[in-house]
Short mmCIF file of N, CA and C and ligand atoms in Angstrom, two decimals:
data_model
loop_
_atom_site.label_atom_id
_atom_site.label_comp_id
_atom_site.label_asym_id
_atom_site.label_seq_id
_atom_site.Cartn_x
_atom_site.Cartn_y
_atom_site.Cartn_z
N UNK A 1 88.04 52.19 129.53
CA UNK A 1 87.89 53.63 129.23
C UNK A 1 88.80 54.47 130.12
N UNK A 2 89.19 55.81 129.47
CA UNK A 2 89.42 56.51 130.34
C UNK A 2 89.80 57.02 131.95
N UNK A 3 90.90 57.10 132.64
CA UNK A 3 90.32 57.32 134.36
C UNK A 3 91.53 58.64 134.01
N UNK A 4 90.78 59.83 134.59
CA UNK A 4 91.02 60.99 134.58
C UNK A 4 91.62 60.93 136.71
N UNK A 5 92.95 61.30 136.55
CA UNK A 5 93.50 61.50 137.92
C UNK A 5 93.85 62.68 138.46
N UNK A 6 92.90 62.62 139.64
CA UNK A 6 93.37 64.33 140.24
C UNK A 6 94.24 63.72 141.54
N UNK A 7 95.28 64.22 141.52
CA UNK A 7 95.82 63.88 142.91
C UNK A 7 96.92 65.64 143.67
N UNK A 8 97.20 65.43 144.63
CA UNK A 8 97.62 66.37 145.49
C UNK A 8 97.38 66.61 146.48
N UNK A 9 98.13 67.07 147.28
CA UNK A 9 98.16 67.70 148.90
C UNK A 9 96.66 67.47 149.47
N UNK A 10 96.90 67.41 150.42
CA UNK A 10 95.12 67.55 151.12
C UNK A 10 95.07 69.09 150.72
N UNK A 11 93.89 69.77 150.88
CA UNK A 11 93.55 70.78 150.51
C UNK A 11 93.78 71.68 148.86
N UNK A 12 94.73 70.80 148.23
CA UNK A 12 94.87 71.58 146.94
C UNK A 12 93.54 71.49 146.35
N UNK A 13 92.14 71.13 146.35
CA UNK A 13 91.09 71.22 145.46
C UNK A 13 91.27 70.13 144.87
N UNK A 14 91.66 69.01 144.90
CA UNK A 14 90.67 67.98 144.41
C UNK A 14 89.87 67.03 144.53
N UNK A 15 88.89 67.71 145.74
CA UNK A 15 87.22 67.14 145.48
C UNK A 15 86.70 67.79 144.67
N UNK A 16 87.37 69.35 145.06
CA UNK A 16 86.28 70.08 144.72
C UNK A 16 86.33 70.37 143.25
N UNK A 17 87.41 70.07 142.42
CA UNK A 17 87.97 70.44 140.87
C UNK A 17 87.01 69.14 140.56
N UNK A 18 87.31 68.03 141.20
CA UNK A 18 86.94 67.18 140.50
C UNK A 18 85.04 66.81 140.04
N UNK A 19 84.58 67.27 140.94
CA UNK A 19 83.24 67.84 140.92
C UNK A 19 82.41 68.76 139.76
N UNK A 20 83.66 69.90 140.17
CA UNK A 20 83.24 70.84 139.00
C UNK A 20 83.62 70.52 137.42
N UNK A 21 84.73 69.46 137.24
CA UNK A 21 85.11 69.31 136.18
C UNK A 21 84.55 68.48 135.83
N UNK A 22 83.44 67.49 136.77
CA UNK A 22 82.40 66.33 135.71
C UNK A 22 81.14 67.01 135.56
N UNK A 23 81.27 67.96 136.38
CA UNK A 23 79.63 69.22 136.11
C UNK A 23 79.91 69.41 134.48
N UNK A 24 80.98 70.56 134.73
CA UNK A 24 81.40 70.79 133.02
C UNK A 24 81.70 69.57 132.11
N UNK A 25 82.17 68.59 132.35
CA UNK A 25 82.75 68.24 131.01
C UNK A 25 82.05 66.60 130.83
N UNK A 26 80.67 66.75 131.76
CA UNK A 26 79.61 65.73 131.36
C UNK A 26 80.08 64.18 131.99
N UNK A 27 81.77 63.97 132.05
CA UNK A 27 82.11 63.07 132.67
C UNK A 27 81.91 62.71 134.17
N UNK A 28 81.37 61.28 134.44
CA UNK A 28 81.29 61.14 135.74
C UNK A 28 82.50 61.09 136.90
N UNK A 29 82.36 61.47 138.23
CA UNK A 29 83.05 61.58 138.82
C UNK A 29 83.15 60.82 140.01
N UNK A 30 84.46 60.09 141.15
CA UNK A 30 84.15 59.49 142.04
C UNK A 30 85.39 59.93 142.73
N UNK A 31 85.04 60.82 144.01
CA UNK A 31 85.89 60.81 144.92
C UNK A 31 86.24 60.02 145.87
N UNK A 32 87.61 59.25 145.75
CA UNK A 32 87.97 57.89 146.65
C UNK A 32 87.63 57.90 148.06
N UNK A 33 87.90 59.39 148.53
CA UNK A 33 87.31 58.89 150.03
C UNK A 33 86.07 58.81 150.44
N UNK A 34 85.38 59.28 149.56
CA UNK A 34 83.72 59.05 149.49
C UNK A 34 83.23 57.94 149.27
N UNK A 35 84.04 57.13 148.10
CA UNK A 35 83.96 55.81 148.41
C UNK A 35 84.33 54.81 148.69
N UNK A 36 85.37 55.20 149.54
CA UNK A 36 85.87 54.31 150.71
C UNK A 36 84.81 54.43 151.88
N UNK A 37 84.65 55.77 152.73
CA UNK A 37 83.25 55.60 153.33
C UNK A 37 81.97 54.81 153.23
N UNK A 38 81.85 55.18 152.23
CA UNK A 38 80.80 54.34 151.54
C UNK A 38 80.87 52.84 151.83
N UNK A 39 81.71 52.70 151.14
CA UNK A 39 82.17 50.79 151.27
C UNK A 39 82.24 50.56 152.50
N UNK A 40 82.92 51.50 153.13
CA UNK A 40 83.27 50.82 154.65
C UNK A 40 81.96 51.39 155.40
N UNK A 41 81.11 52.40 155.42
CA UNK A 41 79.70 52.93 155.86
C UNK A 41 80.58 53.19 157.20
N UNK A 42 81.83 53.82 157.10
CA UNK A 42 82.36 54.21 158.27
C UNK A 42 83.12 55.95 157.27
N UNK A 43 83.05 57.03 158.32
CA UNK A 43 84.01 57.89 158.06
C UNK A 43 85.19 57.78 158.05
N UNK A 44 85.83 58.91 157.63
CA UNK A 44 87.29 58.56 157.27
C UNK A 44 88.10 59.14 159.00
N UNK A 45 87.66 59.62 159.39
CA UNK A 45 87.35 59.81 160.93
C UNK A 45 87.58 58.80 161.93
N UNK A 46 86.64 57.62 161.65
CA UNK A 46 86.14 56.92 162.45
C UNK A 46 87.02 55.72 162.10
N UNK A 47 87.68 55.23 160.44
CA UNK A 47 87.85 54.55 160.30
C UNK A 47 89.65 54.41 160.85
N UNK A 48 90.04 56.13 160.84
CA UNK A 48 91.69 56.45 161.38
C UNK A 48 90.85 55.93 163.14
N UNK A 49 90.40 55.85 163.39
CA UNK A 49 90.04 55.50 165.11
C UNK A 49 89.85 54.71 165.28
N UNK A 50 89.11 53.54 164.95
CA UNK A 50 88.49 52.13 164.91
C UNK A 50 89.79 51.11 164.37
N UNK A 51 90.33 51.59 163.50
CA UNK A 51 91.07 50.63 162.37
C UNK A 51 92.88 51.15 162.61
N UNK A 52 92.97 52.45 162.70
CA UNK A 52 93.95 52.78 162.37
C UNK A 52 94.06 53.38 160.93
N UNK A 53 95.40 53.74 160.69
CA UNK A 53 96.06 54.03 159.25
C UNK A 53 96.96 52.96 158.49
N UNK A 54 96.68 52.03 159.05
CA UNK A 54 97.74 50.97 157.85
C UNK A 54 96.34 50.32 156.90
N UNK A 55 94.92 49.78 158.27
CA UNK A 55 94.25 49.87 157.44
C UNK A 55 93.17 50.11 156.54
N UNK A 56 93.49 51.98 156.80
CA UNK A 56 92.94 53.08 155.55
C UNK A 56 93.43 52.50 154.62
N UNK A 57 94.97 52.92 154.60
CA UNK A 57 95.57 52.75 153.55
C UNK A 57 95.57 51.40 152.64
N UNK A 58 95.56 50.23 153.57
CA UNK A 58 95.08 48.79 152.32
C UNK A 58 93.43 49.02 151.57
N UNK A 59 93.02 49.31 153.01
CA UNK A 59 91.50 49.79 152.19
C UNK A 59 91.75 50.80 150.89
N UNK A 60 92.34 51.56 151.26
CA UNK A 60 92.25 52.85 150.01
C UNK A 60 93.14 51.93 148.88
N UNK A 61 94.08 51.39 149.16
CA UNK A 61 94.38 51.24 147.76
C UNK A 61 93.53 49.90 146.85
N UNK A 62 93.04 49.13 147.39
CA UNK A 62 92.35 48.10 147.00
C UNK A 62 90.85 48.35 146.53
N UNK A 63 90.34 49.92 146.77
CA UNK A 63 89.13 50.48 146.36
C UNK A 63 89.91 51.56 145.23
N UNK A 64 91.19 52.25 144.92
CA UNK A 64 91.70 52.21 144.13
C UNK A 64 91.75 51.73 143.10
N UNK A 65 92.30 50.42 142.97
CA UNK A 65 92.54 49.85 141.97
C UNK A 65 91.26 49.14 141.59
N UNK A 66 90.41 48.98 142.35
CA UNK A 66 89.23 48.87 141.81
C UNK A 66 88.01 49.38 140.88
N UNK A 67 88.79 51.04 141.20
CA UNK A 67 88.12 52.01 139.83
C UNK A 67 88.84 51.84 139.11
N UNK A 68 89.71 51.58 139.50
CA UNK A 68 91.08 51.82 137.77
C UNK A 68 90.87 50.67 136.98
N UNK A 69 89.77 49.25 137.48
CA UNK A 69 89.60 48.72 136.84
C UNK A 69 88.21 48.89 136.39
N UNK A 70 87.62 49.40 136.68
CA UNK A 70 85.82 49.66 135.81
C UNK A 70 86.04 50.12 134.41
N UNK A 71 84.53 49.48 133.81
CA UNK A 71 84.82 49.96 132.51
C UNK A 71 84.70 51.40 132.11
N UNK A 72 83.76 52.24 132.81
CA UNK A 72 83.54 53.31 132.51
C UNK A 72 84.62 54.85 132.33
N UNK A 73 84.46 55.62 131.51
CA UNK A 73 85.28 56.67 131.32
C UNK A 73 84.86 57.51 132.67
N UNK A 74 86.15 57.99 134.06
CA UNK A 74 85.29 58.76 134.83
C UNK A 74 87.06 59.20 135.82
N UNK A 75 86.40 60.38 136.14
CA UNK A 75 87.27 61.46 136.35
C UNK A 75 87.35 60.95 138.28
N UNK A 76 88.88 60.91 138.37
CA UNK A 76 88.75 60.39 140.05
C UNK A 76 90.01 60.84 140.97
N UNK A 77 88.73 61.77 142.16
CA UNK A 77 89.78 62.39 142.93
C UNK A 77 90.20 61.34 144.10
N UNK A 78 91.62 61.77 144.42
CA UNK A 78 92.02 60.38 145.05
C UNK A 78 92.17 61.43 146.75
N UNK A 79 92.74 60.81 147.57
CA UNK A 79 92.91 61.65 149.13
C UNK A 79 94.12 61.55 148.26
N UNK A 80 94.83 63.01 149.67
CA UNK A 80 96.75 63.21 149.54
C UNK A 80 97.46 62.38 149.97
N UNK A 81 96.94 61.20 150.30
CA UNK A 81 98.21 60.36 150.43
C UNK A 81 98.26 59.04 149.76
N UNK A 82 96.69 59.02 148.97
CA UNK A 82 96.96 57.90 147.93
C UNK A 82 98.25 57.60 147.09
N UNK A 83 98.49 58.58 146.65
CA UNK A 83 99.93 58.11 145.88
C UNK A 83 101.47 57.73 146.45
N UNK A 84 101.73 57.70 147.76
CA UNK A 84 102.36 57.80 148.99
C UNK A 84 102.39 56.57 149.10
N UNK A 85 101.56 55.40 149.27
CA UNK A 85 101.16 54.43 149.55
C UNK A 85 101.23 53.13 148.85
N UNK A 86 101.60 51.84 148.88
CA UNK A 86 101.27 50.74 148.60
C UNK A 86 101.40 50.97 146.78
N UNK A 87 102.80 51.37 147.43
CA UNK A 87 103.27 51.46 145.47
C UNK A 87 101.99 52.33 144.71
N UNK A 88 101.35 52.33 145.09
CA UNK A 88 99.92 53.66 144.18
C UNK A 88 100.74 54.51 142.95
N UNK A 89 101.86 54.73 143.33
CA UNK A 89 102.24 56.13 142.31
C UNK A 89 102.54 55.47 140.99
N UNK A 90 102.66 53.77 140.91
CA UNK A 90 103.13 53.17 139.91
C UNK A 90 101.47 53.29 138.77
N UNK A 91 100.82 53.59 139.64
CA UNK A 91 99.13 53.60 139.03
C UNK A 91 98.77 54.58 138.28
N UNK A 92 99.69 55.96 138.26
CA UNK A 92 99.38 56.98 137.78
C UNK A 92 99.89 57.46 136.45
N UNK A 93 100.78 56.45 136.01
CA UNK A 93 100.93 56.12 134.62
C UNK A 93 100.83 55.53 133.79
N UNK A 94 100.68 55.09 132.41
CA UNK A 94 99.99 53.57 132.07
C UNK A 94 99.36 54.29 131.16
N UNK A 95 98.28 53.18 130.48
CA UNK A 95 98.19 53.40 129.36
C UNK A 95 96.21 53.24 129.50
N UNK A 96 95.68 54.46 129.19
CA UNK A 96 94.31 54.98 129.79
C UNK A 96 94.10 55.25 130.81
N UNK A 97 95.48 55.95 131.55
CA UNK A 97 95.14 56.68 132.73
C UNK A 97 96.09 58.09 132.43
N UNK A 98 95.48 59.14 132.58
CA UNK A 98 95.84 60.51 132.55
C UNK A 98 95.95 61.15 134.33
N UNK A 99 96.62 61.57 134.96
CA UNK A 99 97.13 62.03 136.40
C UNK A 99 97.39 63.30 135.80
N UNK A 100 96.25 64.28 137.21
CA UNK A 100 97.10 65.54 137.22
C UNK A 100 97.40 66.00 138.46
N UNK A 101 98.32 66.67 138.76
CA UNK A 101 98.96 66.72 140.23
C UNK A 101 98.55 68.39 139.97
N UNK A 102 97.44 68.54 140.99
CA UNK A 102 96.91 69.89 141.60
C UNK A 102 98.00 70.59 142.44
N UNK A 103 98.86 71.20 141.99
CA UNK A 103 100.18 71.90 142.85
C UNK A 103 99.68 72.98 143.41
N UNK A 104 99.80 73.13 144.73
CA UNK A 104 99.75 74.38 145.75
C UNK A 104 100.37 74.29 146.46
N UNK A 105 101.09 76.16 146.39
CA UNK A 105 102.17 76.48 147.39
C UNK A 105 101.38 76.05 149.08
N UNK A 106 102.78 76.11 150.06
CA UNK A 106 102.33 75.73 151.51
C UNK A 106 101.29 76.83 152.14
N UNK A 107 101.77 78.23 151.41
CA UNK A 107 100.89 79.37 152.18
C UNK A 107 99.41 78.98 151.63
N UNK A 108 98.90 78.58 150.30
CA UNK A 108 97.88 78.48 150.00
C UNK A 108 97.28 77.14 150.68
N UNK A 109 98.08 75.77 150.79
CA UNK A 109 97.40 74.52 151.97
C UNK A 109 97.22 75.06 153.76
N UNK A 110 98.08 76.14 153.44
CA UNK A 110 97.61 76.39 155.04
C UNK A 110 96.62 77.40 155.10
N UNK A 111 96.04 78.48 154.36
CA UNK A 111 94.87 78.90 154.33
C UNK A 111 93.75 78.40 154.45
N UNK A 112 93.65 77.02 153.32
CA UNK A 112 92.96 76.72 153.00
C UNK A 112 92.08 75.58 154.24
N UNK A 113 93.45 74.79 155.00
CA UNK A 113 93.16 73.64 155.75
C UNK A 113 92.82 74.14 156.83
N UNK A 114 93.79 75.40 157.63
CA UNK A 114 93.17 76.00 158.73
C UNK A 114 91.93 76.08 159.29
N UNK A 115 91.42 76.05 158.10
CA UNK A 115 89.80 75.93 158.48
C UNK A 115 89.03 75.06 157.94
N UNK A 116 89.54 73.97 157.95
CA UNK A 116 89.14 72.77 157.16
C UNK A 116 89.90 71.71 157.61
N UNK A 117 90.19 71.62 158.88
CA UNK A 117 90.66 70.05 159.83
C UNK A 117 90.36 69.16 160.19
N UNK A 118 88.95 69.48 160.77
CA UNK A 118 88.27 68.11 161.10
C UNK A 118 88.28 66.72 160.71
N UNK A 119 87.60 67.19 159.21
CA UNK A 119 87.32 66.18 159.02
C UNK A 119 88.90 65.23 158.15
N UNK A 120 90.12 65.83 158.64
CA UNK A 120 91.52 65.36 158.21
C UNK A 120 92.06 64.30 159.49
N UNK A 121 92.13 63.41 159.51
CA UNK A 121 92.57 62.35 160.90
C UNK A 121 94.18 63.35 161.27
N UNK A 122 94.36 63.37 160.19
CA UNK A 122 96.14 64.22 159.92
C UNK A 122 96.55 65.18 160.64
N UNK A 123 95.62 65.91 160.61
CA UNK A 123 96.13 67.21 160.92
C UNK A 123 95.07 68.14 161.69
N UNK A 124 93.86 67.41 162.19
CA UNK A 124 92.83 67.39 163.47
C UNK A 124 93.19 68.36 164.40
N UNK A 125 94.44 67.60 165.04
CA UNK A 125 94.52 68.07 166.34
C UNK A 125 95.84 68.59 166.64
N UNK A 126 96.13 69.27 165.77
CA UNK A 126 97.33 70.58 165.21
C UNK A 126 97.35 72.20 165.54
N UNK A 127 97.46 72.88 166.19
CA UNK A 127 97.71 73.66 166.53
C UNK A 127 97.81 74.53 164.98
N UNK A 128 97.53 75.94 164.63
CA UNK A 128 98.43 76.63 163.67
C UNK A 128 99.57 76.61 163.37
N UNK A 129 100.21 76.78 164.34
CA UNK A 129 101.86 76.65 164.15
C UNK A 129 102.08 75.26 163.85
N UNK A 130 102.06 73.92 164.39
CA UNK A 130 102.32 72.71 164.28
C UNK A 130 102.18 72.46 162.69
N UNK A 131 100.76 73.22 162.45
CA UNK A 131 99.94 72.80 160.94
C UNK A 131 101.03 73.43 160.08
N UNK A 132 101.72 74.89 160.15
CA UNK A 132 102.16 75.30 159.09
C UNK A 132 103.85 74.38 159.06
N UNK A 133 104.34 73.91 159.82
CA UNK A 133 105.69 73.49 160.19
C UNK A 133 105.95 71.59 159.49
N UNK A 134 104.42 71.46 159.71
CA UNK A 134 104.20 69.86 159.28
C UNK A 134 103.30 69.99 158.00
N UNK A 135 102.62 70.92 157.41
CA UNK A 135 102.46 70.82 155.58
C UNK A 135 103.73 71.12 155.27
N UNK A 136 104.69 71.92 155.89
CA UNK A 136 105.58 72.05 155.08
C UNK A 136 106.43 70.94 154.74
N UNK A 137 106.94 70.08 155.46
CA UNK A 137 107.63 69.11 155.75
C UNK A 137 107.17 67.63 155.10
N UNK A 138 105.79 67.43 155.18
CA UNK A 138 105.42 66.41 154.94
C UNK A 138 104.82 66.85 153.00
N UNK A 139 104.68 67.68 152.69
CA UNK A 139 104.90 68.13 151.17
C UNK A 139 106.11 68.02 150.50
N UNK A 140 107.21 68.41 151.67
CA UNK A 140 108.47 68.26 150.71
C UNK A 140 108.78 66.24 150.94
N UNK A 141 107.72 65.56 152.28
CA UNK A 141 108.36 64.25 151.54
C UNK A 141 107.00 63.63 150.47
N UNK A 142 106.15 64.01 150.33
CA UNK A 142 105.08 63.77 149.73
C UNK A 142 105.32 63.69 148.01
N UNK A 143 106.39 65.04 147.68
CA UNK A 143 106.65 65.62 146.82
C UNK A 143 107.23 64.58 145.32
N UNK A 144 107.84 63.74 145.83
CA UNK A 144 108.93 62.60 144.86
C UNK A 144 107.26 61.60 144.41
N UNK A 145 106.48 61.61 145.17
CA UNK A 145 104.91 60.73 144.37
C UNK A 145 104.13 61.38 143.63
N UNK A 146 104.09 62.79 144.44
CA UNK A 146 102.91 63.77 143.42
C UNK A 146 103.93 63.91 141.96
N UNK A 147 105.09 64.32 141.80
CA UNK A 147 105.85 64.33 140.51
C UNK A 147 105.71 63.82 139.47
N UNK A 148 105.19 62.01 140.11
CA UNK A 148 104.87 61.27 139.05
C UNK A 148 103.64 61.31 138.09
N UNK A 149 103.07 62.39 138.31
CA UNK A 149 101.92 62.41 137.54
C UNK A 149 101.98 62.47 136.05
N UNK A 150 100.95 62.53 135.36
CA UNK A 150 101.87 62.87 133.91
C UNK A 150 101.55 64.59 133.57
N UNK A 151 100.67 65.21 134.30
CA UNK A 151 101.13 66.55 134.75
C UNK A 151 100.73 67.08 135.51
N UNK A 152 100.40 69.02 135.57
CA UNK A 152 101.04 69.62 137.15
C UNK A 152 100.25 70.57 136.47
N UNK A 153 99.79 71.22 137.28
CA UNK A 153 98.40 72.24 137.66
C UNK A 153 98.53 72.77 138.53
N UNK A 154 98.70 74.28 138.37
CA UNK A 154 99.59 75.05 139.69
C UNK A 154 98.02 75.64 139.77
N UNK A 155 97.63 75.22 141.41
CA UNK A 155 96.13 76.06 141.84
C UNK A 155 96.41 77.44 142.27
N UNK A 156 97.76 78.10 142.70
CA UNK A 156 97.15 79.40 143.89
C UNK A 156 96.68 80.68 143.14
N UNK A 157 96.55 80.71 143.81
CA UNK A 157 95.96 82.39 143.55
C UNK A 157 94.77 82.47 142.29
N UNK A 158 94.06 80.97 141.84
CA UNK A 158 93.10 80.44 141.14
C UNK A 158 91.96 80.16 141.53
N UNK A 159 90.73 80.87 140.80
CA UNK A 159 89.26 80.02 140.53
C UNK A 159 89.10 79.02 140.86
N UNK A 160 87.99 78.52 141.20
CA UNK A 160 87.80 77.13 140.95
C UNK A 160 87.66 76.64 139.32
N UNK A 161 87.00 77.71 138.77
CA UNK A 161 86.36 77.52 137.65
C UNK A 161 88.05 77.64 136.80
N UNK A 162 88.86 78.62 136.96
CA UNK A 162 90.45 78.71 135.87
C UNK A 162 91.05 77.03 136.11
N UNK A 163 91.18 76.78 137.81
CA UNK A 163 91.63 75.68 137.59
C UNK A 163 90.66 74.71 136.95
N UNK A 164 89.91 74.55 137.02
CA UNK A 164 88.89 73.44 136.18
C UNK A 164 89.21 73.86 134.52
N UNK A 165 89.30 75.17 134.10
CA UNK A 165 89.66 75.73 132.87
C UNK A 165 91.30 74.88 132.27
N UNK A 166 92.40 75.10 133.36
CA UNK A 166 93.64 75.21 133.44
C UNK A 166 93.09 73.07 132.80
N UNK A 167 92.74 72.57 133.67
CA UNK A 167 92.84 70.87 133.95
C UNK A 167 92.10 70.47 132.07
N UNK A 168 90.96 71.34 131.69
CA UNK A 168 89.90 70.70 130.52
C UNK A 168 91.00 70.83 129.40
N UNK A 169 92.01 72.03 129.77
CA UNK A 169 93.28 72.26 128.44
C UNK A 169 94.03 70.84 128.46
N UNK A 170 94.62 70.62 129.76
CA UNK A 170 95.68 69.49 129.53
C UNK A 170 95.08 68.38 129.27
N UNK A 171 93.30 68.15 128.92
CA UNK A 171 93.09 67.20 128.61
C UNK A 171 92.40 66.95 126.85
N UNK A 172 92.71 68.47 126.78
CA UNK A 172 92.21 68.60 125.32
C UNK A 172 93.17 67.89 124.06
N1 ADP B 201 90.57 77.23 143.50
C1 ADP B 201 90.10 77.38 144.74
N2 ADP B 201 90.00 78.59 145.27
C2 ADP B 201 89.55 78.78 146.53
N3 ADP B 201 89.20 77.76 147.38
C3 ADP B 201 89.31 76.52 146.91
C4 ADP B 201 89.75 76.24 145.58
N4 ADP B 201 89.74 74.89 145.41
C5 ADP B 201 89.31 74.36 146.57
N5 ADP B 201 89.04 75.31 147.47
C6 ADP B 201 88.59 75.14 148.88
O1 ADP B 201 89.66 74.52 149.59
C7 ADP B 201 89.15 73.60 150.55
C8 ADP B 201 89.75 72.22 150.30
O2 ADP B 201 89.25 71.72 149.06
P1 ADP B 201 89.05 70.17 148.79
O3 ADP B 201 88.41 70.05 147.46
O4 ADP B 201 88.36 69.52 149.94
O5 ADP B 201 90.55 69.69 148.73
P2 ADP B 201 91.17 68.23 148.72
O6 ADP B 201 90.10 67.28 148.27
O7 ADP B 201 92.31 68.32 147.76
O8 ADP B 201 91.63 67.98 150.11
C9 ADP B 201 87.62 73.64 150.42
O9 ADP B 201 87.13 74.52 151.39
C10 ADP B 201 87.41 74.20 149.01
O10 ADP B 201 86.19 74.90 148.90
O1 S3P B 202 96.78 63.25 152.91
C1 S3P B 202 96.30 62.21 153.45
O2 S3P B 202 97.01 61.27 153.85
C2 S3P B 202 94.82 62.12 153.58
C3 S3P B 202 94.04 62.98 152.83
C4 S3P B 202 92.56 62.97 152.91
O3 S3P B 202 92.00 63.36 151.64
P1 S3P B 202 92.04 64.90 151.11
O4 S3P B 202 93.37 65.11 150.47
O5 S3P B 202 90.91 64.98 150.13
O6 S3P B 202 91.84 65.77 152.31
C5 S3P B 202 92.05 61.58 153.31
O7 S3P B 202 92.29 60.64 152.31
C6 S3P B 202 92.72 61.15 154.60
O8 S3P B 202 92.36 62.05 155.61
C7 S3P B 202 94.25 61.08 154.47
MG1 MG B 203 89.26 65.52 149.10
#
């Protein structure tokens, strides 16, 4: 069945699209780092501290491809650097998988994350200035994976509810 892909930047909204868009549109939803936690019964916190980031990232992609293989039809937000990773971006095309790349400008990821770091291993222990100098930078190399989606959903200056509106069109 079906796997509905939200991917983008940390902070572009997709936990939170992806949430609201299985509220509305009855489809179930699974946000990857929720269940990567889960699996691992470690935070995503704890697991950049304990483990490192090489292996988040085998973890994340191997709980990845593990939804992409269930049978069920279900809408799945991935973290921003799933597609970055362990060839992942080759995952976002294919045949019963739909990807949409949640696009937000840098002024809108830095609003948004400023106050929303913590719980990012990334970008934790960043200063403002550091934060706005390194979304910028690491978006423009981020940028050549999110592309591959099979489309693009510009969030700023948007609802939660328009973008959830904007995402139910490109899937109509
Ligand atoms: N369209 C929106 N308008 C305003 N705030 C938003 C919107 N979408 C998400 N947010 C807020 O931005 C922050 C990051 O959202 P989140 O869903 O965690 O992003 P991601 O999962 O892409 O990192 C949260 O505080 C969320 O409430
Ligand atoms: O961009 C990244 O590399 C990451 C994004 C996070 O997810 P969100 O995009 O939901 O914050 C999470 O997977 C982890 O902290 C790494
Ligand atoms: Mg998220």
């Amino acid at each position: 069945m079906r796997k509905i892909i939200l991917l983008g930047y940390m902070g572009c909204g997709k936990s939170t699209i992806a949430k609201k868009l299985s509220k509305d549109s009855g489809i179930a939803f699974i946000d990857l780092d929720e269940y990567i936690e889960k699996k691992a019964n470690l935070s995503i916190n704890t697991i950049f501290e304990k483990h490192g980031e090489i292996y988040f990232r085998k973890l994340e992609h191997q709980l990845f491809v593990e939804l992409l293989h269930s049978p069920e039809e279900i809408i799945i937000g991935l973290g921003g650097g799933t597609p970055c990773y362990a060839n992942n971006h080759t995952l976002l095309i294919g045949e019963g998988v739909v990807s949409i790349y949640l696009k937000a400008s840098i002024d809108t990821l830095y609003d948004r994350l400023s106050s929303n770091k913590s719980k990012r291993p990334l970008i934790a222990n960043k200063s403002d200035v550091e934060m706005k100098e390194f979304i910028a930078m690491h978006l423009f190399e981020r940028s050549f994976y999110y592309n591959q989606a099979n489309y693009k959903v510009v969030v700023d200056n948007k609802t939660i509810d328009q973008v959830v509106l904007d995402v139910m069109c490109v899937l109509a």
